[in-house]
C-alpha atoms as a PDB file:
ATOM      1  CA  MET A   1      28.007   7.048  -8.521  1.00  0.00           C
ATOM      2  CA  THR A   2      25.194   8.065  -6.166  1.00  0.00           C
ATOM      3  CA  THR A   3      22.544  10.319  -7.685  1.00  0.00           C
ATOM      4  CA  LEU A   4      21.225  13.055  -5.418  1.00  0.00           C
ATOM      5  CA  LYS A   5      17.520  12.531  -4.816  1.00  0.00           C
ATOM      6  CA  ILE A   6      15.190  15.512  -5.159  1.00  0.00           C
ATOM      7  CA  ALA A   7      11.825  16.059  -3.471  1.00  0.00           C
ATOM      8  CA  ILE A   8       9.322  18.879  -3.867  1.00  0.00           C
ATOM      9  CA  THR A   9       7.224  20.216  -1.024  1.00  0.00           C
ATOM     10  CA  ILE A  10       4.010  21.978  -2.049  1.00  0.00           C
ATOM     11  CA  ALA A  11       2.781  23.783   1.055  1.00  0.00           C
ATOM     12  CA  GLY A  12       2.405  27.024   2.973  1.00  0.00           C
ATOM     13  CA  SER A  13       5.212  29.076   4.457  1.00  0.00           C
ATOM     14  CA  ASP A  14       5.417  29.239   8.269  1.00  0.00           C
ATOM     15  CA  SER A  15       7.064  32.423   9.528  1.00  0.00           C
ATOM     16  CA  SER A  16       8.112  30.658  12.746  1.00  0.00           C
ATOM     17  CA  GLY A  17       9.985  27.990  10.799  1.00  0.00           C
ATOM     18  CA  GLY A  18       8.438  25.117  12.735  1.00  0.00           C
ATOM     19  CA  ALA A  19       5.924  23.807  10.223  1.00  0.00           C
ATOM     20  CA  GLY A  20       5.028  24.048   6.549  1.00  0.00           C
ATOM     21  CA  ILE A  21       7.630  24.598   3.845  1.00  0.00           C
ATOM     22  CA  GLN A  22      10.360  25.369   6.355  1.00  0.00           C
ATOM     23  CA  ALA A  23       9.865  22.134   8.309  1.00  0.00           C
ATOM     24  CA  ASP A  24       9.693  20.133   5.086  1.00  0.00           C
ATOM     25  CA  ILE A  25      12.942  21.564   3.721  1.00  0.00           C
ATOM     26  CA  LYS A  26      14.765  20.870   6.995  1.00  0.00           C
ATOM     27  CA  THR A  27      13.437  17.313   7.022  1.00  0.00           C
ATOM     28  CA  PHE A  28      14.391  16.597   3.413  1.00  0.00           C
ATOM     29  CA  GLN A  29      17.890  17.904   4.028  1.00  0.00           C
ATOM     30  CA  ALA A  30      18.242  15.867   7.227  1.00  0.00           C
ATOM     31  CA  HIS A  31      17.600  12.769   5.093  1.00  0.00           C
ATOM     32  CA  GLY A  32      20.148  13.788   2.464  1.00  0.00           C
ATOM     33  CA  VAL A  33      17.430  14.676  -0.050  1.00  0.00           C
ATOM     34  CA  TYR A  34      17.629  17.909  -2.044  1.00  0.00           C
ATOM     35  CA  ALA A  35      14.634  20.126  -1.241  1.00  0.00           C
ATOM     36  CA  ALA A  36      12.696  22.073  -3.858  1.00  0.00           C
ATOM     37  CA  SER A  37       9.476  23.914  -3.067  1.00  0.00           C
ATOM     38  CA  ALA A  38       6.272  25.447  -4.361  1.00  0.00           C
ATOM     39  CA  ILE A  39       4.695  27.842  -1.875  1.00  0.00           C
ATOM     40  CA  THR A  40       0.884  27.807  -1.752  1.00  0.00           C
ATOM     41  CA  ALA A  41       0.393  30.476   0.918  1.00  0.00           C
ATOM     42  CA  VAL A  42       2.236  32.827   3.227  1.00  0.00           C
ATOM     43  CA  THR A  43       1.079  32.514   6.818  1.00  0.00           C
ATOM     44  CA  VAL A  44       1.471  34.918   9.702  1.00  0.00           C
ATOM     45  CA  GLN A  45       2.142  32.563  12.597  1.00  0.00           C
ATOM     46  CA  ASN A  46       4.367  31.625  15.472  1.00  0.00           C
ATOM     47  CA  THR A  47       4.536  28.452  17.526  1.00  0.00           C
ATOM     48  CA  GLN A  48       1.379  29.452  19.413  1.00  0.00           C
ATOM     49  CA  LYS A  49      -1.062  30.726  16.814  1.00  0.00           C
ATOM     50  CA  VAL A  50      -1.900  31.404  13.158  1.00  0.00           C
ATOM     51  CA  TYR A  51      -2.887  35.048  12.706  1.00  0.00           C
ATOM     52  CA  ASP A  52      -3.491  35.369   8.981  1.00  0.00           C
ATOM     53  CA  ILE A  53      -3.051  33.612   5.630  1.00  0.00           C
ATOM     54  CA  GLN A  54      -2.404  35.029   2.177  1.00  0.00           C
ATOM     55  CA  GLU A  55      -2.833  32.536  -0.649  1.00  0.00           C
ATOM     56  CA  ILE A  56      -0.446  32.632  -3.581  1.00  0.00           C
ATOM     57  CA  ARG A  57      -2.073  33.146  -6.990  1.00  0.00           C
ATOM     58  CA  PRO A  58      -2.882  29.823  -8.704  1.00  0.00           C
ATOM     59  CA  ASN A  59      -0.817  30.600 -11.806  1.00  0.00           C
ATOM     60  CA  ILE A  60       2.218  31.271  -9.614  1.00  0.00           C
ATOM     61  CA  VAL A  61       1.726  27.997  -7.734  1.00  0.00           C
ATOM     62  CA  ALA A  62       1.382  26.101 -11.013  1.00  0.00           C
ATOM     63  CA  GLY A  63       4.449  27.828 -12.395  1.00  0.00           C
ATOM     64  CA  GLN A  64       6.552  26.936  -9.367  1.00  0.00           C
ATOM     65  CA  ILE A  65       5.642  23.265  -9.733  1.00  0.00           C
ATOM     66  CA  GLN A  66       5.992  22.990 -13.491  1.00  0.00           C
ATOM     67  CA  CYS A  67       9.346  24.751 -13.738  1.00  0.00           C
ATOM     68  CA  LEU A  68      10.778  22.194 -11.307  1.00  0.00           C
ATOM     69  CA  PHE A  69       9.532  19.231 -13.332  1.00  0.00           C
ATOM     70  CA  ASP A  70      10.883  20.885 -16.484  1.00  0.00           C
ATOM     71  CA  ASP A  71      14.353  21.191 -14.964  1.00  0.00           C
ATOM     72  CA  MET A  72      14.880  18.341 -12.486  1.00  0.00           C
ATOM     73  CA  ASP A  73      14.391  14.624 -11.981  1.00  0.00           C
ATOM     74  CA  ILE A  74      11.903  14.597  -9.109  1.00  0.00           C
ATOM     75  CA  HIS A  75      11.910  11.552  -6.818  1.00  0.00           C
ATOM     76  CA  ALA A  76       9.056  12.450  -4.442  1.00  0.00           C
ATOM     77  CA  VAL A  77       6.376  15.078  -3.892  1.00  0.00           C
ATOM     78  CA  LYS A  78       4.908  16.099  -0.548  1.00  0.00           C
ATOM     79  CA  ILE A  79       1.676  18.134  -0.505  1.00  0.00           C
ATOM     80  CA  GLY A  80       0.771  20.015   2.645  1.00  0.00           C
ATOM     81  CA  MET A  81      -1.446  23.046   3.174  1.00  0.00           C
ATOM     82  CA  VAL A  82      -3.699  23.840   0.212  1.00  0.00           C
ATOM     83  CA  SER A  83      -6.609  25.902   1.430  1.00  0.00           C
ATOM     84  CA  SER A  84      -8.981  26.482  -1.497  1.00  0.00           C
ATOM     85  CA  ILE A  85     -10.715  24.669  -4.340  1.00  0.00           C
ATOM     86  CA  VAL A  86      -8.891  26.645  -7.016  1.00  0.00           C
ATOM     87  CA  LEU A  87      -5.475  25.858  -5.535  1.00  0.00           C
ATOM     88  CA  ILE A  88      -6.321  22.178  -5.126  1.00  0.00           C
ATOM     89  CA  GLU A  89      -7.500  21.882  -8.724  1.00  0.00           C
ATOM     90  CA  THR A  90      -4.523  23.869 -10.007  1.00  0.00           C
ATOM     91  CA  ILE A  91      -2.060  21.613  -8.203  1.00  0.00           C
ATOM     92  CA  ALA A  92      -3.864  18.469  -9.360  1.00  0.00           C
ATOM     93  CA  ASP A  93      -3.910  19.625 -12.986  1.00  0.00           C
ATOM     94  CA  THR A  94      -0.230  20.580 -12.919  1.00  0.00           C
ATOM     95  CA  LEU A  95       0.911  17.353 -11.301  1.00  0.00           C
ATOM     96  CA  SER A  96      -1.259  15.257 -13.629  1.00  0.00           C
ATOM     97  CA  ALA A  97       0.513  16.750 -16.638  1.00  0.00           C
ATOM     98  CA  ASN A  98       3.786  15.196 -15.475  1.00  0.00           C
ATOM     99  CA  SER A  99       5.182  11.738 -14.846  1.00  0.00           C
ATOM    100  CA  LEU A 100       4.831  11.499 -11.091  1.00  0.00           C
ATOM    101  CA  PRO A 101       7.134   9.975  -8.484  1.00  0.00           C
ATOM    102  CA  PRO A 102       5.645   8.910  -5.122  1.00  0.00           C
ATOM    103  CA  VAL A 103       3.268  11.566  -3.764  1.00  0.00           C
ATOM    104  CA  VAL A 104       2.612  12.024  -0.034  1.00  0.00           C
ATOM    105  CA  LEU A 105      -0.481  14.047   0.876  1.00  0.00           C
ATOM    106  CA  ASP A 106      -0.828  15.502   4.361  1.00  0.00           C
ATOM    107  CA  PRO A 107      -4.495  16.637   4.423  1.00  0.00           C
ATOM    108  CA  VAL A 108      -3.915  19.681   6.619  1.00  0.00           C
ATOM    109  CA  MET A 109      -7.233  21.107   7.831  1.00  0.00           C
ATOM    110  CA  ILE A 110      -6.727  23.052  11.039  1.00  0.00           C
ATOM    111  CA  SER A 111      -3.828  24.491  13.014  1.00  0.00           C
ATOM    112  CA  LYS A 112      -2.976  23.415  16.552  1.00  0.00           C
ATOM    113  CA  SER A 113      -4.546  26.667  17.788  1.00  0.00           C
ATOM    114  CA  GLY A 114      -7.791  26.057  15.863  1.00  0.00           C
ATOM    115  CA  TYR A 115      -7.281  28.245  12.767  1.00  0.00           C
ATOM    116  CA  ALA A 116      -8.944  26.703   9.692  1.00  0.00           C
ATOM    117  CA  LEU A 117      -6.279  25.956   7.078  1.00  0.00           C
ATOM    118  CA  LEU A 118      -8.612  24.226   4.618  1.00  0.00           C
ATOM    119  CA  LYS A 119     -11.803  26.002   3.617  1.00  0.00           C
ATOM    120  CA  GLU A 120     -14.882  23.909   4.317  1.00  0.00           C
ATOM    121  CA  ASP A 121     -16.017  23.916   0.690  1.00  0.00           C
ATOM    122  CA  ALA A 122     -12.585  22.622  -0.385  1.00  0.00           C
ATOM    123  CA  ARG A 123     -12.730  19.277   1.430  1.00  0.00           C
ATOM    124  CA  LYS A 124     -14.584  17.555  -1.394  1.00  0.00           C
ATOM    125  CA  ALA A 125     -12.114  18.929  -3.942  1.00  0.00           C
ATOM    126  CA  LEU A 126      -9.214  17.642  -1.847  1.00  0.00           C
ATOM    127  CA  ILE A 127     -10.665  14.139  -1.975  1.00  0.00           C
ATOM    128  CA  GLN A 128     -11.729  14.205  -5.608  1.00  0.00           C
ATOM    129  CA  SER A 129      -8.663  15.899  -7.089  1.00  0.00           C
ATOM    130  CA  LEU A 130      -5.656  15.054  -4.906  1.00  0.00           C
ATOM    131  CA  PHE A 131      -6.453  11.687  -3.296  1.00  0.00           C
ATOM    132  CA  PRO A 132      -6.214   9.828  -6.647  1.00  0.00           C
ATOM    133  CA  LEU A 133      -2.708  11.256  -7.152  1.00  0.00           C
ATOM    134  CA  ALA A 134      -1.498  10.344  -3.669  1.00  0.00           C
ATOM    135  CA  ASP A 135       0.541   7.249  -2.968  1.00  0.00           C
ATOM    136  CA  VAL A 136       0.251   7.932   0.765  1.00  0.00           C
ATOM    137  CA  VAL A 137      -2.266  10.037   2.729  1.00  0.00           C
ATOM    138  CA  THR A 138      -1.369  10.883   6.349  1.00  0.00           C
ATOM    139  CA  PRO A 139      -4.367  12.216   8.332  1.00  0.00           C
ATOM    140  CA  ASN A 140      -4.264  12.740  12.070  1.00  0.00           C
ATOM    141  CA  LEU A 141      -7.292  11.676  14.112  1.00  0.00           C
ATOM    142  CA  PHE A 142      -9.160  14.952  13.625  1.00  0.00           C
ATOM    143  CA  GLU A 143      -8.582  14.916   9.869  1.00  0.00           C
ATOM    144  CA  ALA A 144      -9.537  11.244   9.650  1.00  0.00           C
ATOM    145  CA  LYS A 145     -12.795  11.946  11.506  1.00  0.00           C
ATOM    146  CA  VAL A 146     -13.643  14.704   9.042  1.00  0.00           C
ATOM    147  CA  LEU A 147     -12.810  12.514   6.048  1.00  0.00           C
ATOM    148  CA  VAL A 148     -14.846   9.491   7.183  1.00  0.00           C
ATOM    149  CA  GLN A 149     -17.591  11.435   8.978  1.00  0.00           C
ATOM    150  CA  ARG A 150     -17.538   9.284  12.103  1.00  0.00           C
ATOM    151  CA  ASP A 151     -15.950   9.239  15.533  1.00  0.00           C
ATOM    152  CA  ILE A 152     -12.642   7.445  16.108  1.00  0.00           C
ATOM    153  CA  GLN A 153     -11.986   6.182  19.626  1.00  0.00           C
ATOM    154  CA  THR A 154     -10.073   2.904  19.241  1.00  0.00           C
ATOM    155  CA  LEU A 155      -7.440   1.219  17.091  1.00  0.00           C
ATOM    156  CA  GLU A 156     -10.215  -0.717  15.347  1.00  0.00           C
ATOM    157  CA  ASP A 157     -11.913   2.592  14.550  1.00  0.00           C
ATOM    158  CA  MET A 158      -8.605   3.778  13.078  1.00  0.00           C
ATOM    159  CA  LYS A 159      -8.403   0.676  10.891  1.00  0.00           C
ATOM    160  CA  ASP A 160     -11.966   1.202   9.673  1.00  0.00           C
ATOM    161  CA  ALA A 161     -11.121   4.824   8.900  1.00  0.00           C
ATOM    162  CA  ALA A 162      -8.017   3.774   6.970  1.00  0.00           C
ATOM    163  CA  LYS A 163     -10.147   1.468   4.805  1.00  0.00           C
ATOM    164  CA  ILE A 164     -12.655   4.212   4.072  1.00  0.00           C
ATOM    165  CA  ILE A 165      -9.938   6.754   3.256  1.00  0.00           C
ATOM    166  CA  ARG A 166      -8.302   4.315   0.861  1.00  0.00           C
ATOM    167  CA  ASP A 167     -11.677   3.766  -0.788  1.00  0.00           C
ATOM    168  CA  LEU A 168     -11.807   7.543  -1.340  1.00  0.00           C
ATOM    169  CA  GLY A 169      -8.887   7.167  -3.746  1.00  0.00           C
ATOM    170  CA  ALA A 170      -5.653   7.044  -1.757  1.00  0.00           C
ATOM    171  CA  LYS A 171      -3.353   4.117  -2.530  1.00  0.00           C
ATOM    172  CA  LYS A 172      -1.967   3.811   0.996  1.00  0.00           C
ATOM    173  CA  VAL A 173      -2.984   5.392   4.295  1.00  0.00           C
ATOM    174  CA  VAL A 174      -1.317   6.275   7.584  1.00  0.00           C
ATOM    175  CA  VAL A 175      -3.819   7.242  10.293  1.00  0.00           C
ATOM    176  CA  LYS A 176      -1.814   8.969  13.008  1.00  0.00           C
ATOM    177  CA  GLY A 177      -2.930   8.058  16.516  1.00  0.00           C
ATOM    178  CA  GLY A 178      -0.975  10.541  18.569  1.00  0.00           C
ATOM    179  CA  HIS A 179      -4.172  12.093  19.918  1.00  0.00           C
ATOM    180  CA  LEU A 180      -5.659   8.736  20.946  1.00  0.00           C
ATOM    181  CA  ALA A 181      -5.532   7.975  24.665  1.00  0.00           C
ATOM    182  CA  GLY A 182      -2.940   5.438  25.771  1.00  0.00           C
ATOM    183  CA  GLU A 183       0.598   4.998  27.028  1.00  0.00           C
ATOM    184  CA  LYS A 184       1.979   4.663  23.506  1.00  0.00           C
ATOM    185  CA  ALA A 185       1.396   6.622  20.312  1.00  0.00           C
ATOM    186  CA  VAL A 186       0.101   4.132  17.738  1.00  0.00           C
ATOM    187  CA  ASP A 187      -0.278   4.784  14.024  1.00  0.00           C
ATOM    188  CA  ILE A 188      -2.195   2.531  11.642  1.00  0.00           C
ATOM    189  CA  LEU A 189      -0.623   1.783   8.253  1.00  0.00           C
ATOM    190  CA  TYR A 190      -2.769   0.303   5.489  1.00  0.00           C
ATOM    191  CA  ASP A 191      -1.777  -0.567   1.930  1.00  0.00           C
ATOM    192  CA  GLY A 192      -5.103  -1.990   0.817  1.00  0.00           C
ATOM    193  CA  VAL A 193      -4.222  -5.519   1.923  1.00  0.00           C
ATOM    194  CA  THR A 194      -2.269  -5.417   5.173  1.00  0.00           C
ATOM    195  CA  PHE A 195      -2.631  -3.408   8.364  1.00  0.00           C
ATOM    196  CA  GLN A 196       0.390  -2.612  10.481  1.00  0.00           C
ATOM    197  CA  GLU A 197       0.350  -1.029  13.924  1.00  0.00           C
ATOM    198  CA  LEU A 198       3.357   1.204  14.431  1.00  0.00           C
ATOM    199  CA  SER A 199       3.822   2.225  18.054  1.00  0.00           C
ATOM    200  CA  SER A 200       6.325   4.355  19.916  1.00  0.00           C
ATOM    201  CA  GLU A 201       6.746   5.768  23.377  1.00  0.00           C
ATOM    202  CA  ARG A 202       4.660   8.872  23.916  1.00  0.00           C
ATOM    203  CA  PHE A 203       6.669  12.077  24.330  1.00  0.00           C
ATOM    204  CA  HIS A 204       5.100  14.407  26.875  1.00  0.00           C
ATOM    205  CA  THR A 205       6.110  17.808  25.558  1.00  0.00           C
ATOM    206  CA  PRO A 206       4.366  21.071  24.676  1.00  0.00           C
ATOM    207  CA  HIS A 207       6.643  21.458  21.653  1.00  0.00           C
ATOM    208  CA  THR A 208       4.464  19.772  19.024  1.00  0.00           C
ATOM    209  CA  HIS A 209       4.319  22.547  16.423  1.00  0.00           C
ATOM    210  CA  GLY A 210       5.040  21.101  12.986  1.00  0.00           C
ATOM    211  CA  THR A 211       5.210  17.432  13.935  1.00  0.00           C
ATOM    212  CA  GLY A 212       2.687  16.403  11.273  1.00  0.00           C
ATOM    213  CA  CYS A 213       4.562  18.290   8.551  1.00  0.00           C
ATOM    214  CA  THR A 214       7.851  16.756   9.617  1.00  0.00           C
ATOM    215  CA  PHE A 215       6.406  13.233   9.676  1.00  0.00           C
ATOM    216  CA  SER A 216       4.860  13.401   6.206  1.00  0.00           C
ATOM    217  CA  SER A 217       7.954  14.987   4.677  1.00  0.00           C
ATOM    218  CA  ALA A 218      10.126  12.306   6.307  1.00  0.00           C
ATOM    219  CA  ILE A 219       7.954   9.679   4.607  1.00  0.00           C
ATOM    220  CA  ALA A 220       8.384  11.497   1.285  1.00  0.00           C
ATOM    221  CA  ALA A 221      12.152  11.721   1.765  1.00  0.00           C
ATOM    222  CA  ASN A 222      12.415   8.006   2.486  1.00  0.00           C
ATOM    223  CA  LEU A 223      10.292   7.169  -0.557  1.00  0.00           C
ATOM    224  CA  ALA A 224      12.592   9.377  -2.650  1.00  0.00           C
ATOM    225  CA  LEU A 225      15.486   7.288  -1.340  1.00  0.00           C
ATOM    226  CA  GLY A 226      13.796   4.139  -2.631  1.00  0.00           C
ATOM    227  CA  LYS A 227      12.357   2.765   0.603  1.00  0.00           C
ATOM    228  CA  SER A 228       9.149   0.734   0.585  1.00  0.00           C
ATOM    229  CA  PHE A 229       5.935   2.157   2.042  1.00  0.00           C
ATOM    230  CA  PHE A 230       6.189   0.311   5.360  1.00  0.00           C
ATOM    231  CA  GLU A 231       9.919   0.989   5.655  1.00  0.00           C
ATOM    232  CA  ALA A 232       9.516   4.687   4.806  1.00  0.00           C
ATOM    233  CA  VAL A 233       6.831   5.190   7.456  1.00  0.00           C
ATOM    234  CA  THR A 234       8.712   3.179  10.074  1.00  0.00           C
ATOM    235  CA  LEU A 235      11.863   5.240   9.550  1.00  0.00           C
ATOM    236  CA  ALA A 236       9.844   8.468   9.631  1.00  0.00           C
ATOM    237  CA  LYS A 237       8.192   7.456  12.905  1.00  0.00           C
END
């Protein structure tokens, strides 16, 4: 008898439905994984712009997470937008109190339109509190640059960044290269021992809202289904 796999997304709500909690739930369901959620913030946004953000109270965020662990067998956790130190520490404390399945952390920092989604003083807390809990961290080039404090222009730069990010506490790293110049979109996967370059044809489209959320939640869904790290990322790509 097949057991239904369950994954939690811990992230912000996107009123346009293209990113955040909404994108994660759609992605989990597309993979045949039951979607549960803990909402960290309500955003006022459409596919073009983020207008405003209202954080959810930390005790409510913690309660959403804990009640799910109390009731369900959780097979994966995806963490997306967490904008403040108090929310980051609350989520870390709540998760640490439970036996954790694979955790995928998408270190969301800024929206496509330039709206800051992670407060500047919260970056250190993100690294110190959530990286050690993460089985996979999935920064894009901008986020990787912020994390490693250096420019990234080549695939070798991406590999160096992946090493540094793993040294910050993450077990495995996917540096997304979609914003790097070239005919193909190349991501760098690193598990602490082996690098893998994962390339695909570049899609020339303006409809990129929520692609990072969808990618990281697809990785989480595949991990919930028992796939290995490299297999989960390859299928997500």
